[in-house]
mmCIF file of C-alpha atoms in Angstrom:
data_model
loop_
_atom_site.group_PDB
_atom_site.id
_atom_site.type_symbol
_atom_site.label_atom_id
_atom_site.label_comp_id
_atom_site.label_asym_id
_atom_site.label_seq_id
_atom_site.Cartn_x
_atom_site.Cartn_y
_atom_site.Cartn_z
ATOM 1 C CA MET K 1 -92.657 -69.483 115.593
ATOM 2 C CA ARG K 2 -93.245 -73.625 114.560
ATOM 3 C CA TYR K 3 -91.985 -74.259 118.132
ATOM 4 C CA ALA K 4 -94.895 -73.574 120.997
ATOM 5 C CA LEU K 5 -94.960 -74.282 124.359
ATOM 6 C CA VAL K 6 -97.830 -76.490 124.027
ATOM 7 C CA LEU K 7 -98.262 -78.716 126.542
ATOM 8 C CA GLY K 8 -101.804 -80.962 127.417
ATOM 9 C CA ALA K 9 -103.589 -83.585 129.539
ATOM 10 C CA ALA K 10 -100.983 -85.958 127.630
ATOM 11 C CA ALA K 11 -97.988 -84.536 127.301
ATOM 12 C CA LEU K 12 -97.673 -83.703 131.005
ATOM 13 C CA ALA K 13 -99.022 -87.111 131.860
ATOM 14 C CA VAL K 14 -95.955 -88.413 129.207
ATOM 15 C CA ILE K 15 -93.687 -85.989 131.797
ATOM 16 C CA ALA K 16 -94.479 -87.327 135.107
ATOM 17 C CA LEU K 17 -94.364 -90.403 134.164
ATOM 18 C CA THR K 18 -90.338 -90.658 134.316
ATOM 19 C CA GLN K 19 -90.653 -89.595 137.820
ATOM 20 C CA ILE K 20 -91.813 -92.145 139.384
ATOM 21 C CA GLY K 21 -88.462 -94.563 140.090
ATOM 22 C CA SER K 22 -86.534 -92.090 138.872
ATOM 23 C CA THR K 23 -85.486 -90.376 142.233
ATOM 24 C CA PRO K 24 -84.619 -93.822 144.024
ATOM 25 C CA ALA K 25 -81.779 -93.654 147.136
ATOM 26 C CA THR K 26 -78.340 -92.893 146.287
ATOM 27 C CA PRO K 27 -76.160 -95.946 146.556
ATOM 28 C CA PRO K 28 -72.928 -95.331 147.148
ATOM 29 C CA ALA K 29 -70.902 -95.366 144.199
ATOM 30 C CA PRO K 30 -69.253 -98.419 143.382
ATOM 31 C CA ALA K 31 -65.392 -98.125 142.323
ATOM 32 C CA PRO K 32 -65.365 -98.419 138.605
ATOM 33 C CA SER K 33 -65.051 -101.970 137.652
ATOM 34 C CA VAL K 34 -62.836 -103.323 134.718
ATOM 35 C CA ALA K 35 -65.012 -105.660 134.547
ATOM 36 C CA ALA K 36 -68.392 -103.699 134.007
ATOM 37 C CA ALA K 37 -66.310 -101.818 131.262
ATOM 38 C CA ALA K 38 -64.755 -104.876 129.555
ATOM 39 C CA LYS K 39 -68.720 -105.797 129.200
ATOM 40 C CA VAL K 40 -69.868 -102.362 127.839
ATOM 41 C CA MET K 41 -66.648 -100.634 125.775
ATOM 42 C CA PRO K 42 -66.216 -102.806 122.246
ATOM 43 C CA VAL K 43 -62.901 -103.369 121.092
ATOM 44 C CA ARG K 44 -62.025 -102.950 117.391
ATOM 45 C CA PRO K 45 -60.438 -105.988 115.887
ATOM 46 C CA ARG K 46 -57.144 -105.685 115.357
ATOM 47 C CA LEU K 47 -57.078 -107.852 111.812
ATOM 48 C CA PRO K 48 -59.580 -106.989 109.173
ATOM 49 C CA PRO K 49 -62.781 -109.976 109.131
ATOM 50 C CA ARG K 50 -63.456 -111.472 106.032
ATOM 51 C CA PRO K 51 -66.454 -113.562 104.972
ATOM 52 C CA GLY K 52 -66.880 -116.752 107.163
ATOM 53 C CA ASP K 53 -65.127 -115.227 110.451
ATOM 54 C CA ALA K 54 -66.743 -114.856 114.080
ATOM 55 C CA PRO K 55 -69.949 -112.285 113.520
ATOM 56 C CA PRO K 56 -70.102 -109.610 115.655
ATOM 57 C CA PRO K 57 -71.493 -110.487 119.059
ATOM 58 C CA ALA K 58 -75.380 -110.717 118.672
ATOM 59 C CA MET K 59 -76.757 -108.388 121.266
ATOM 60 C CA ASP K 60 -79.837 -108.826 124.102
ATOM 61 C CA GLU K 61 -83.541 -106.959 123.084
ATOM 62 C CA PRO K 62 -84.132 -104.247 125.698
ATOM 63 C CA ILE K 63 -87.508 -105.064 128.056
ATOM 64 C CA LEU K 64 -89.348 -101.882 128.717
ATOM 65 C CA PRO K 65 -90.983 -100.089 131.347
ATOM 66 C CA THR K 66 -94.785 -99.723 132.056
ATOM 67 C CA ALA K 67 -96.572 -97.348 134.117
ATOM 68 C CA THR K 68 -99.906 -98.715 135.432
ATOM 69 C CA PRO K 69 -102.858 -95.998 134.827
ATOM 70 C CA GLU K 70 -103.283 -95.001 138.999
ATOM 71 C CA GLN K 71 -99.106 -94.137 137.933
ATOM 72 C CA ARG K 72 -100.296 -92.040 135.109
ATOM 73 C CA ALA K 73 -102.832 -90.237 136.921
ATOM 74 C CA ASP K 74 -100.167 -89.916 139.597
ATOM 75 C CA ILE K 75 -97.916 -88.260 137.930
ATOM 76 C CA ALA K 76 -100.204 -86.238 135.595
ATOM 77 C CA GLU K 77 -101.205 -84.239 139.085
ATOM 78 C CA ARG K 78 -98.164 -84.173 140.028
ATOM 79 C CA ALA K 79 -96.538 -82.687 136.845
ATOM 80 C CA ARG K 80 -99.290 -80.160 136.445
ATOM 81 C CA GLY K 81 -97.250 -76.681 135.911
ATOM 82 C CA ALA K 82 -94.185 -77.194 135.423
ATOM 83 C CA ALA K 83 -92.470 -73.887 135.342
ATOM 84 C CA ARG K 84 -89.797 -75.249 132.041
ATOM 85 C CA PRO K 85 -92.463 -77.477 129.886
ATOM 86 C CA GLY K 86 -90.132 -78.521 127.307
ATOM 87 C CA MET K 87 -87.141 -78.614 129.691
ATOM 88 C CA THR K 88 -89.222 -81.382 132.329
ATOM 89 C CA ALA K 89 -90.872 -83.550 128.368
ATOM 90 C CA PHE K 90 -87.701 -83.682 127.829
ATOM 91 C CA ARG K 91 -86.767 -84.884 130.772
ATOM 92 C CA ALA K 92 -88.757 -86.833 130.952
ATOM 93 C CA PHE K 93 -88.318 -89.139 127.782
ATOM 94 C CA SER K 94 -84.575 -89.313 128.913
ATOM 95 C CA ASP K 95 -86.001 -91.366 132.234
ATOM 96 C CA LEU K 96 -88.140 -93.014 129.992
ATOM 97 C CA TYR K 97 -85.252 -94.191 127.589
ATOM 98 C CA VAL K 98 -82.333 -94.709 130.834
ATOM 99 C CA ASP K 99 -85.877 -97.157 132.356
ATOM 100 C CA GLY K 100 -85.922 -98.742 129.492
ATOM 101 C CA ASN K 101 -82.096 -99.795 129.382
ATOM 102 C CA LEU K 102 -81.356 -100.432 133.171
ATOM 103 C CA ASP K 103 -78.974 -103.187 132.604
ATOM 104 C CA LEU K 104 -76.991 -100.935 130.701
ATOM 105 C CA ALA K 105 -77.220 -98.341 133.167
ATOM 106 C CA ARG K 106 -75.947 -100.410 136.047
ATOM 107 C CA ARG K 107 -73.415 -100.928 134.157
ATOM 108 C CA GLN K 108 -72.379 -97.967 132.889
ATOM 109 C CA ALA K 109 -72.155 -96.595 136.520
ATOM 110 C CA GLU K 110 -70.847 -99.458 137.320
ATOM 111 C CA SER K 111 -68.061 -98.932 135.009
ATOM 112 C CA GLU K 112 -67.653 -94.951 135.058
ATOM 113 C CA GLY K 113 -67.745 -95.582 139.475
ATOM 114 C CA LEU K 114 -70.966 -93.410 138.989
ATOM 115 C CA THR K 115 -74.507 -93.609 140.630
ATOM 116 C CA LEU K 116 -77.315 -94.678 138.803
ATOM 117 C CA ASP K 117 -78.536 -91.828 139.280
ATOM 118 C CA GLN K 118 -75.572 -89.935 137.643
ATOM 119 C CA VAL K 119 -75.830 -91.596 134.962
ATOM 120 C CA ARG K 120 -79.532 -90.792 134.459
ATOM 121 C CA ASP K 121 -78.912 -87.171 134.975
ATOM 122 C CA LEU K 122 -76.218 -87.186 132.667
ATOM 123 C CA THR K 123 -78.043 -89.360 130.393
ATOM 124 C CA SER K 124 -80.303 -86.407 129.932
ATOM 125 C CA PHE K 125 -77.817 -83.349 130.171
ATOM 126 C CA GLY K 126 -75.770 -85.569 126.848
ATOM 127 C CA LEU K 127 -79.258 -85.560 125.260
ATOM 128 C CA MET K 128 -79.297 -81.851 125.559
ATOM 129 C CA VAL K 129 -76.224 -81.266 124.078
ATOM 130 C CA LEU K 130 -76.915 -83.203 120.968
ATOM 131 C CA ALA K 131 -80.647 -80.637 120.942
ATOM 132 C CA THR K 132 -78.503 -78.163 121.313
ATOM 133 C CA GLN K 133 -76.134 -79.060 117.851
ATOM 134 C CA ARG K 134 -79.392 -78.984 115.865
ATOM 135 C CA VAL K 135 -78.673 -76.174 114.018
ATOM 136 C CA SER K 136 -80.992 -75.582 111.894
ATOM 137 C CA ASP K 137 -83.537 -75.971 114.669
ATOM 138 C CA VAL K 138 -81.496 -73.470 116.758
ATOM 139 C CA GLU K 139 -81.499 -71.369 113.879
ATOM 140 C CA GLU K 140 -85.712 -70.957 113.734
ATOM 141 C CA ILE K 141 -85.451 -70.546 117.435
ATOM 142 C CA VAL K 142 -83.644 -67.432 117.221
ATOM 143 C CA GLY K 143 -84.991 -66.540 113.951
ATOM 144 C CA ARG K 144 -81.108 -65.759 112.633
ATOM 145 C CA SER K 145 -78.585 -68.122 110.649
ATOM 146 C CA LEU K 146 -75.498 -68.794 112.981
ATOM 147 C CA THR K 147 -72.083 -67.574 111.064
ATOM 148 C CA GLU K 148 -69.799 -70.093 109.910
ATOM 149 C CA GLU K 149 -68.128 -68.767 113.454
ATOM 150 C CA GLN K 150 -70.804 -69.138 115.321
ATOM 151 C CA ARG K 151 -71.419 -72.788 114.588
ATOM 152 C CA GLU K 152 -67.814 -74.284 114.702
ATOM 153 C CA THR K 153 -67.344 -72.970 117.953
ATOM 154 C CA LEU K 154 -70.531 -74.130 118.967
ATOM 155 C CA SER K 155 -69.567 -77.532 117.512
ATOM 156 C CA ALA K 156 -66.380 -77.235 119.411
ATOM 157 C CA LEU K 157 -68.234 -76.428 122.681
ATOM 158 C CA MET K 158 -69.974 -80.339 123.042
ATOM 159 C CA ILE K 159 -66.422 -81.735 121.897
ATOM 160 C CA SER K 160 -64.137 -79.588 124.550
ATOM 161 C CA ALA K 161 -67.002 -79.762 127.245
ATOM 162 C CA ASN K 162 -67.971 -83.521 126.605
ATOM 163 C CA GLY K 163 -63.950 -84.305 126.471
ATOM 164 C CA GLU K 164 -63.010 -82.369 129.662
ATOM 165 C CA PHE K 165 -65.692 -83.176 131.627
ATOM 166 C CA LYS K 166 -64.851 -87.306 131.319
ATOM 167 C CA GLU K 167 -61.167 -86.092 131.825
ATOM 168 C CA LYS K 168 -61.531 -84.618 135.136
ATOM 169 C CA LEU K 169 -64.829 -86.927 136.387
ATOM 170 C CA ARG K 170 -62.350 -89.798 135.459
ATOM 171 C CA ALA K 171 -60.274 -87.849 137.791
ATOM 172 C CA LEU K 172 -61.649 -87.720 140.135
ATOM 173 C CA VAL K 173 -63.017 -91.514 141.140
ATOM 174 C CA ALA K 174 -59.502 -92.962 140.534
ATOM 175 C CA ALA K 175 -58.927 -89.934 143.803
ATOM 176 C CA GLY K 176 -61.559 -91.648 145.531
ATOM 177 C CA ALA K 177 -63.735 -88.232 144.991
ATOM 178 C CA SER K 178 -67.041 -88.207 147.192
ATOM 179 C CA GLU K 179 -70.693 -88.003 145.185
ATOM 180 C CA ALA K 180 -71.314 -84.639 146.360
ATOM 181 C CA GLU K 181 -68.103 -84.222 144.457
ATOM 182 C CA ARG K 182 -68.614 -85.536 141.155
ATOM 183 C CA TRP K 183 -72.262 -83.893 141.540
ATOM 184 C CA LYS K 184 -70.235 -80.635 141.561
ATOM 185 C CA LEU K 185 -68.919 -81.100 138.983
ATOM 186 C CA ILE K 186 -71.774 -82.881 136.609
ATOM 187 C CA ARG K 187 -73.344 -79.128 137.372
ATOM 188 C CA SER K 188 -71.079 -76.960 137.003
ATOM 189 C CA THR K 189 -70.216 -78.867 133.767
ATOM 190 C CA GLN K 190 -73.598 -77.990 132.958
ATOM 191 C CA SER K 191 -74.216 -74.783 134.028
ATOM 192 C CA GLU K 192 -71.076 -73.603 132.094
ATOM 193 C CA TYR K 193 -71.926 -75.445 128.661
ATOM 194 C CA LEU K 194 -75.146 -73.403 128.812
ATOM 195 C CA ILE K 195 -73.356 -70.477 129.760
ATOM 196 C CA ASP K 196 -70.813 -70.641 126.725
ATOM 197 C CA PHE K 197 -74.209 -72.085 124.418
ATOM 198 C CA TYR K 198 -76.532 -68.495 124.588
ATOM 199 C CA ALA K 199 -72.981 -67.009 123.855
ATOM 200 C CA ALA K 200 -72.183 -68.611 120.680
ATOM 201 C CA THR K 201 -75.793 -68.572 119.704
ATOM 202 C CA GLY K 202 -78.143 -65.888 121.090
ATOM 203 C CA MET K 203 -80.595 -68.531 122.716
ATOM 204 C CA ASN K 204 -81.431 -68.175 126.240
ATOM 205 C CA ASP K 205 -83.721 -70.285 129.128
ATOM 206 C CA ASP K 206 -86.614 -69.532 127.757
ATOM 207 C CA LEU K 207 -85.559 -70.834 123.883
ATOM 208 C CA LEU K 208 -83.859 -73.598 125.194
ATOM 209 C CA ASP K 209 -87.374 -74.904 126.770
ATOM 210 C CA ASP K 210 -88.376 -74.248 123.166
ATOM 211 C CA LEU K 211 -86.302 -76.203 122.320
ATOM 212 C CA LEU K 212 -86.833 -79.462 124.400
ATOM 213 C CA ALA K 213 -90.199 -78.614 123.575
ATOM 214 C CA GLY K 214 -89.653 -79.818 119.860
ATOM 215 C CA ASN K 215 -91.598 -78.840 117.056
ATOM 216 C CA VAL K 216 -95.505 -79.694 117.944
ATOM 217 C CA ASN K 217 -96.564 -79.507 114.125
ATOM 218 C CA LEU K 218 -94.557 -83.156 114.056
ATOM 219 C CA PRO K 219 -94.838 -85.935 114.808
ATOM 220 C CA GLY K 220 -92.541 -86.832 117.994
ATOM 221 C CA ALA K 221 -92.156 -83.544 119.703
ATOM 222 C CA PRO K 222 -91.911 -84.446 123.364
ATOM 223 C CA ALA K 223 -93.952 -81.599 123.870
ATOM 224 C CA SER K 224 -97.068 -83.232 121.952
ATOM 225 C CA THR K 225 -95.996 -87.269 122.728
ATOM 226 C CA GLN K 226 -98.156 -88.999 124.649
ATOM 227 C CA PRO K 227 -95.999 -92.641 124.647
ATOM 228 C CA PRO K 228 -97.438 -95.483 123.446
ATOM 229 C CA GLU K 229 -99.034 -97.778 125.973
ATOM 230 C CA GLY K 230 -97.486 -100.724 126.246
ATOM 231 C CA PRO K 231 -93.831 -102.379 125.744
ATOM 232 C CA VAL K 232 -93.671 -102.779 122.428
ATOM 233 C CA PRO K 233 -89.653 -104.727 121.975
ATOM 234 C CA PRO K 234 -87.838 -102.900 119.267
ATOM 235 C CA ALA K 235 -86.716 -105.355 116.278
ATOM 236 C CA SER K 236 -83.421 -105.258 116.162
ATOM 237 C CA PRO K 237 -80.921 -105.729 119.073
ATOM 238 C CA VAL K 238 -79.958 -103.377 121.677
ATOM 239 C CA ASP K 239 -76.530 -102.095 122.056
ATOM 240 C CA THR K 240 -75.106 -104.051 125.224
ATOM 241 C CA ASP K 241 -71.390 -104.320 125.171
ATOM 242 C CA LEU K 242 -69.182 -101.719 126.429
ATOM 243 C CA HIS K 243 -65.910 -102.906 124.825
ATOM 244 C CA PRO K 244 -66.772 -104.651 121.538
ATOM 245 C CA GLU K 245 -63.505 -106.451 120.018
ATOM 246 C CA ARG K 246 -62.746 -104.819 116.182
ATOM 247 C CA PRO K 247 -59.925 -107.400 113.845
ATOM 248 C CA ARG K 248 -57.660 -106.567 113.987
ATOM 249 C CA MET X 1 -33.552 -125.247 112.237
ATOM 250 C CA LYS X 2 -33.006 -121.296 111.130
ATOM 251 C CA LYS X 3 -33.604 -122.559 107.294
ATOM 252 C CA LEU X 4 -37.192 -123.760 109.573
ATOM 253 C CA ILE X 5 -37.571 -120.189 111.127
ATOM 254 C CA LEU X 6 -36.592 -118.611 107.957
ATOM 255 C CA SER X 7 -38.747 -120.073 106.617
ATOM 256 C CA LEU X 8 -41.674 -119.544 108.545
ATOM 257 C CA VAL X 9 -41.244 -115.801 108.904
ATOM 258 C CA VAL X 10 -41.419 -115.742 104.994
ATOM 259 C CA LEU X 11 -44.557 -117.448 104.347
ATOM 260 C CA GLY X 12 -45.933 -115.019 106.846
ATOM 261 C CA THR X 13 -45.358 -112.101 105.185
ATOM 262 C CA VAL X 14 -46.239 -113.835 102.346
ATOM 263 C CA ALA X 15 -49.965 -114.769 103.335
ATOM 264 C CA ALA X 16 -49.519 -110.800 105.469
ATOM 265 C CA GLY X 17 -48.632 -109.478 102.266
ATOM 266 C CA ALA X 18 -51.190 -111.591 100.076
ATOM 267 C CA ARG X 19 -53.903 -110.746 102.772
ATOM 268 C CA ALA X 20 -53.379 -106.747 102.417
ATOM 269 C CA ALA X 21 -53.002 -106.823 98.869
ATOM 270 C CA SER X 22 -56.912 -107.191 97.573
ATOM 271 C CA ALA X 23 -58.549 -104.387 99.364
ATOM 272 C CA SER X 24 -62.094 -105.366 101.340
ATOM 273 C CA TYR X 25 -64.520 -102.870 102.107
ATOM 274 C CA TYR X 26 -66.240 -102.374 105.852
ATOM 275 C CA VAL X 27 -68.589 -100.175 107.001
ATOM 276 C CA GLU X 28 -67.661 -99.468 110.439
ATOM 277 C CA TYR X 29 -69.904 -97.667 113.439
ATOM 278 C CA PHE X 30 -68.929 -95.709 115.530
ATOM 279 C CA ARG X 31 -70.666 -94.016 118.605
ATOM 280 C CA ASP X 32 -69.862 -90.348 120.612
ATOM 281 C CA ASN X 33 -70.757 -90.806 124.039
ATOM 282 C CA LEU X 34 -71.683 -87.935 125.711
ATOM 283 C CA PHE X 35 -70.594 -86.909 128.999
ATOM 284 C CA ALA X 36 -70.282 -91.059 130.130
ATOM 285 C CA GLY X 37 -74.273 -91.595 130.681
ATOM 286 C CA LEU X 38 -76.096 -93.209 127.982
ATOM 287 C CA ALA X 39 -76.154 -90.697 125.445
ATOM 288 C CA TYR X 40 -74.836 -91.362 122.180
ATOM 289 C CA HIS X 41 -74.691 -90.066 118.675
ATOM 290 C CA ARG X 42 -73.697 -93.271 116.402
ATOM 291 C CA VAL X 43 -72.135 -92.985 112.865
ATOM 292 C CA GLY X 44 -71.100 -95.407 110.270
ATOM 293 C CA CYS X 45 -68.088 -95.086 107.814
ATOM 294 C CA MET X 46 -67.271 -96.534 104.859
ATOM 295 C CA THR X 47 -63.383 -98.426 105.043
ATOM 296 C CA ASP X 48 -60.962 -100.527 104.061
ATOM 297 C CA TRP X 49 -59.635 -101.793 107.790
ATOM 298 C CA THR X 50 -57.300 -99.865 107.621
ATOM 299 C CA THR X 51 -58.179 -95.768 106.608
ATOM 300 C CA ILE X 52 -61.331 -94.433 106.416
ATOM 301 C CA GLN X 53 -62.673 -94.077 102.108
ATOM 302 C CA SER X 54 -65.010 -91.216 102.478
ATOM 303 C CA ASN X 55 -65.855 -87.757 103.846
ATOM 304 C CA GLN X 56 -69.065 -89.005 103.936
ATOM 305 C CA ASP X 57 -71.177 -89.591 107.501
ATOM 306 C CA TYR X 58 -73.564 -92.675 107.190
ATOM 307 C CA ASP X 59 -75.746 -90.332 109.822
ATOM 308 C CA GLY X 60 -78.190 -88.091 110.735
ATOM 309 C CA PHE X 61 -79.162 -85.641 112.980
ATOM 310 C CA THR X 62 -76.298 -83.996 113.678
ATOM 311 C CA ASN X 63 -73.670 -81.412 111.519
ATOM 312 C CA ASN X 64 -70.804 -82.960 113.890
ATOM 313 C CA ARG X 65 -68.264 -84.690 111.256
ATOM 314 C CA TYR X 66 -66.862 -88.157 112.456
ATOM 315 C CA CYS X 67 -65.730 -90.219 108.982
ATOM 316 C CA ASN X 68 -62.789 -88.011 107.295
ATOM 317 C CA ALA X 69 -60.863 -90.102 104.286
ATOM 318 C CA GLY X 70 -57.491 -91.066 105.033
ATOM 319 C CA ALA X 71 -57.656 -90.764 108.830
ATOM 320 C CA THR X 72 -56.790 -93.845 110.531
ATOM 321 C CA ALA X 73 -60.069 -96.581 110.588
ATOM 322 C CA ALA X 74 -59.406 -97.651 114.273
ATOM 323 C CA SER X 75 -61.283 -94.285 115.935
ATOM 324 C CA VAL X 76 -62.860 -91.276 114.475
ATOM 325 C CA PRO X 77 -62.687 -87.996 115.955
ATOM 326 C CA ASN X 78 -64.547 -87.883 119.719
ATOM 327 C CA ALA X 79 -65.640 -91.643 118.950
ATOM 328 C CA SER X 80 -65.174 -95.016 119.694
ATOM 329 C CA TRP X 81 -65.018 -98.090 117.190
ATOM 330 C CA TYR X 82 -68.212 -100.635 118.571
ATOM 331 C CA THR X 83 -69.179 -103.176 114.987
ATOM 332 C CA TYR X 84 -68.628 -103.120 111.203
ATOM 333 C CA GLU X 85 -69.805 -104.711 108.333
ATOM 334 C CA PHE X 86 -68.384 -106.557 105.767
ATOM 335 C CA LEU X 87 -68.715 -105.368 102.247
ATOM 336 C CA GLY X 88 -67.319 -106.842 99.807
ATOM 337 C CA ASP X 89 -63.807 -106.527 97.897
ATOM 338 C CA SER X 90 -66.037 -103.727 95.275
ATOM 339 C CA PHE X 91 -65.069 -99.947 96.199
ATOM 340 C CA ALA X 92 -68.071 -99.240 93.970
ATOM 341 C CA ASP X 93 -70.219 -101.574 94.810
ATOM 342 C CA ALA X 94 -69.346 -100.950 98.640
ATOM 343 C CA GLN X 95 -70.200 -97.033 98.183
ATOM 344 C CA ASN X 96 -73.311 -97.805 96.229
ATOM 345 C CA ARG X 97 -74.851 -99.795 98.780
ATOM 346 C CA LEU X 98 -73.928 -97.279 101.236
ATOM 347 C CA ASN X 99 -75.029 -94.462 99.423
ATOM 348 C CA SER X 100 -78.386 -96.336 98.391
ATOM 349 C CA CYS X 101 -79.538 -97.293 102.242
ATOM 350 C CA GLY X 102 -77.904 -93.634 103.235
ATOM 351 C CA ASN X 103 -80.568 -92.158 100.274
ATOM 352 C CA ASN X 104 -82.730 -94.671 101.936
ATOM 353 C CA THR X 105 -83.000 -93.593 105.259
ATOM 354 C CA ASN X 106 -82.799 -89.950 105.190
ATOM 355 C CA SER X 107 -86.008 -90.597 102.570
ATOM 356 C CA SER X 108 -87.601 -92.361 105.748
ATOM 357 C CA TYR X 109 -86.815 -90.152 108.427
ATOM 358 C CA GLY X 110 -86.852 -86.340 106.589
ATOM 359 C CA THR X 111 -83.135 -85.536 107.043
ATOM 360 C CA PRO X 112 -82.187 -85.124 103.447
ATOM 361 C CA ASP X 113 -78.437 -85.296 102.596
ATOM 362 C CA TYR X 114 -77.930 -86.588 105.881
ATOM 363 C CA ALA X 115 -79.218 -82.993 107.910
ATOM 364 C CA ALA X 116 -78.829 -82.818 111.365
ATOM 365 C CA SER X 117 -83.581 -82.793 111.872
ATOM 366 C CA SER X 118 -85.707 -84.098 110.481
ATOM 367 C CA ASN X 119 -88.579 -82.696 108.083
ATOM 368 C CA THR X 120 -90.885 -84.954 109.288
ATOM 369 C CA CYS X 121 -91.312 -86.116 112.850
ATOM 370 C CA GLY X 122 -90.058 -84.145 116.373
ATOM 371 C CA TYR X 123 -86.765 -85.765 117.450
ATOM 372 C CA ASN X 124 -87.318 -87.464 120.650
ATOM 373 C CA ILE X 125 -85.111 -90.354 122.812
ATOM 374 C CA PHE X 126 -87.475 -93.019 123.451
ATOM 375 C CA THR X 127 -89.471 -92.670 119.900
ATOM 376 C CA ASN X 128 -88.637 -93.095 116.252
ATOM 377 C CA CYS X 129 -86.829 -90.183 115.423
ATOM 378 C CA ASN X 130 -83.354 -89.423 116.290
ATOM 379 C CA SER X 131 -80.155 -90.881 115.246
ATOM 380 C CA ASP X 132 -80.567 -94.525 116.629
ATOM 381 C CA CYS X 133 -83.622 -95.363 115.029
ATOM 382 C CA TRP X 134 -81.613 -93.235 111.850
ATOM 383 C CA ILE X 135 -78.564 -95.473 112.404
ATOM 384 C CA ARG X 136 -81.598 -99.280 113.177
ATOM 385 C CA TYR X 137 -82.847 -98.180 109.974
ATOM 386 C CA PHE X 138 -79.743 -98.096 107.894
ATOM 387 C CA SER X 139 -77.530 -100.850 108.860
ATOM 388 C CA THR X 140 -81.162 -102.666 108.559
ATOM 389 C CA CYS X 141 -80.441 -102.025 105.160
ATOM 390 C CA MET X 142 -76.988 -102.885 104.685
ATOM 391 C CA GLY X 143 -78.134 -106.358 106.164
ATOM 392 C CA GLN X 144 -76.821 -106.846 109.541
ATOM 393 C CA THR X 145 -78.696 -104.413 111.922
ATOM 394 C CA VAL X 146 -76.782 -103.458 114.552
ATOM 395 C CA GLY X 147 -77.393 -102.468 118.464
ATOM 396 C CA THR X 148 -78.706 -99.342 119.638
ATOM 397 C CA ILE X 149 -80.984 -98.376 122.538
ATOM 398 C CA SER X 150 -83.664 -96.188 121.982
ATOM 399 C CA PRO X 151 -86.465 -98.141 121.726
ATOM 400 C CA CYS X 152 -87.614 -96.538 118.520
ATOM 401 C CA PHE X 153 -91.251 -96.266 119.201
ATOM 402 C CA GLY X 154 -93.013 -96.436 115.592
ATOM 403 C CA TYR X 155 -89.999 -98.245 113.943
ATOM 404 C CA HIS X 156 -90.925 -99.951 111.040
ATOM 405 C CA TYR X 157 -88.409 -101.024 108.275
ATOM 406 C CA PRO X 158 -90.450 -102.187 105.228
#
C-alpha cells in the first residue's frame, strides 16, 4: 500500500507546531453579526458586468505565522507518540491554515455565532470530510473500487451532513443555545458522519488515519512534510469577502 | 407627461433588450463552505450570466459536480457565488480559454481530467496541493487571480 504511517521527527514538529496557541481560552460566543456576515459573504451583482465595469473588489494578502525554534522543539516533544499520527498531522496543518487566516476565522465565528475554537474545529472537520470524498484515494486504501451506488452515497453524505449541520447550528444559535449545546451538535455530527462514511466505503478508524496521513511517496503529504521556516506571502489575493456582490 | 413616461419605459425596454441580445460569457467562481468553518471547495463555471453554459467543473481535488449546463448561473448546488471574470462575447473563444487553462492547471497539479486526487503531490491544505491552489493557478492563467485562503506553500505560476 502506498499509504503508510511514517512520521518522522520533522513531521512531529509540524504536528505539534499547531498545538501552541490552538487552544486559547474560549470566549463566549457572540451573537451572529449581520455586519460580519456582510463582510464575508460575497453577493453576486444582479446585472451582467461588462468590460469597464468596476472589477471585483481586491482582497488583502494573508500574513502567515512563524514558529520559533523553541516552540518547534517544545511541540515536537509534546506530539511524540500520537495515537493517530495521520489525524494529528492533518489537524496540525488544518490549524496552521486557520492560524494563517485568523482575522477571517474570527469574522466567520462572529458571522455564525460561534467561538474561534469552534471555527477551528469545524474547519478541520470540513477538510477531513473533503479528504473522505477523494474517491480514488479511498479506493486505493480499501483495496477495491467503489460501486457507482457507493460513490453516490458518499457524495450525498457530504452534502446532506453539511446542509443539515448548518441548518441545525443556525437554529441553535438563533435560539440562543449555549456553547455546550453547540459543541454537542458538532460532536454528534462528526461521529455520525464517520459512522456513515465507514458504512458506505468499508473504511475504519485506522484506514481513515492512513488517508489523512497522505501518500508519503508524494511531496506534501501531511505525514511527511515539514512546513517552511518562515512566512512566505502568497502571490495572489486572499478571499476575505464573505459577501461579494454579483452584478445583476 | 403620460407620453414621456411611456417613452422612458420603451427606451428602458429597448436598452435592456439590446443588452440581453448580445451574449457575453463569464467564468463565475463558487465556493462550497463546509460545516461553517474555513473549509472551502472552489469551482469555476462558464456562464452567460443567466445560465451555466457547460457541464465542465473547472476545479480539482473532488468528484462532486457543481456546473450543470442550463441551470441558473446565480448559484450552483451547495455552493455560493464569490467572484467572476468577463471572457468576451464569443462562446468558442471563452470555452477555448477555459479549457486551455484547465488543461494547464491539470498538468501542473497532476489532476488529469480534473481528477479528485493528484498523482504528483500529496493533498495538504497548507501546501501547494489542494483545490484553493488549483483554482488560484487556473484563475491566474485565465487572467484574473481569484481570492483564496490556503497559503499554498511552494506555489509557483510560470
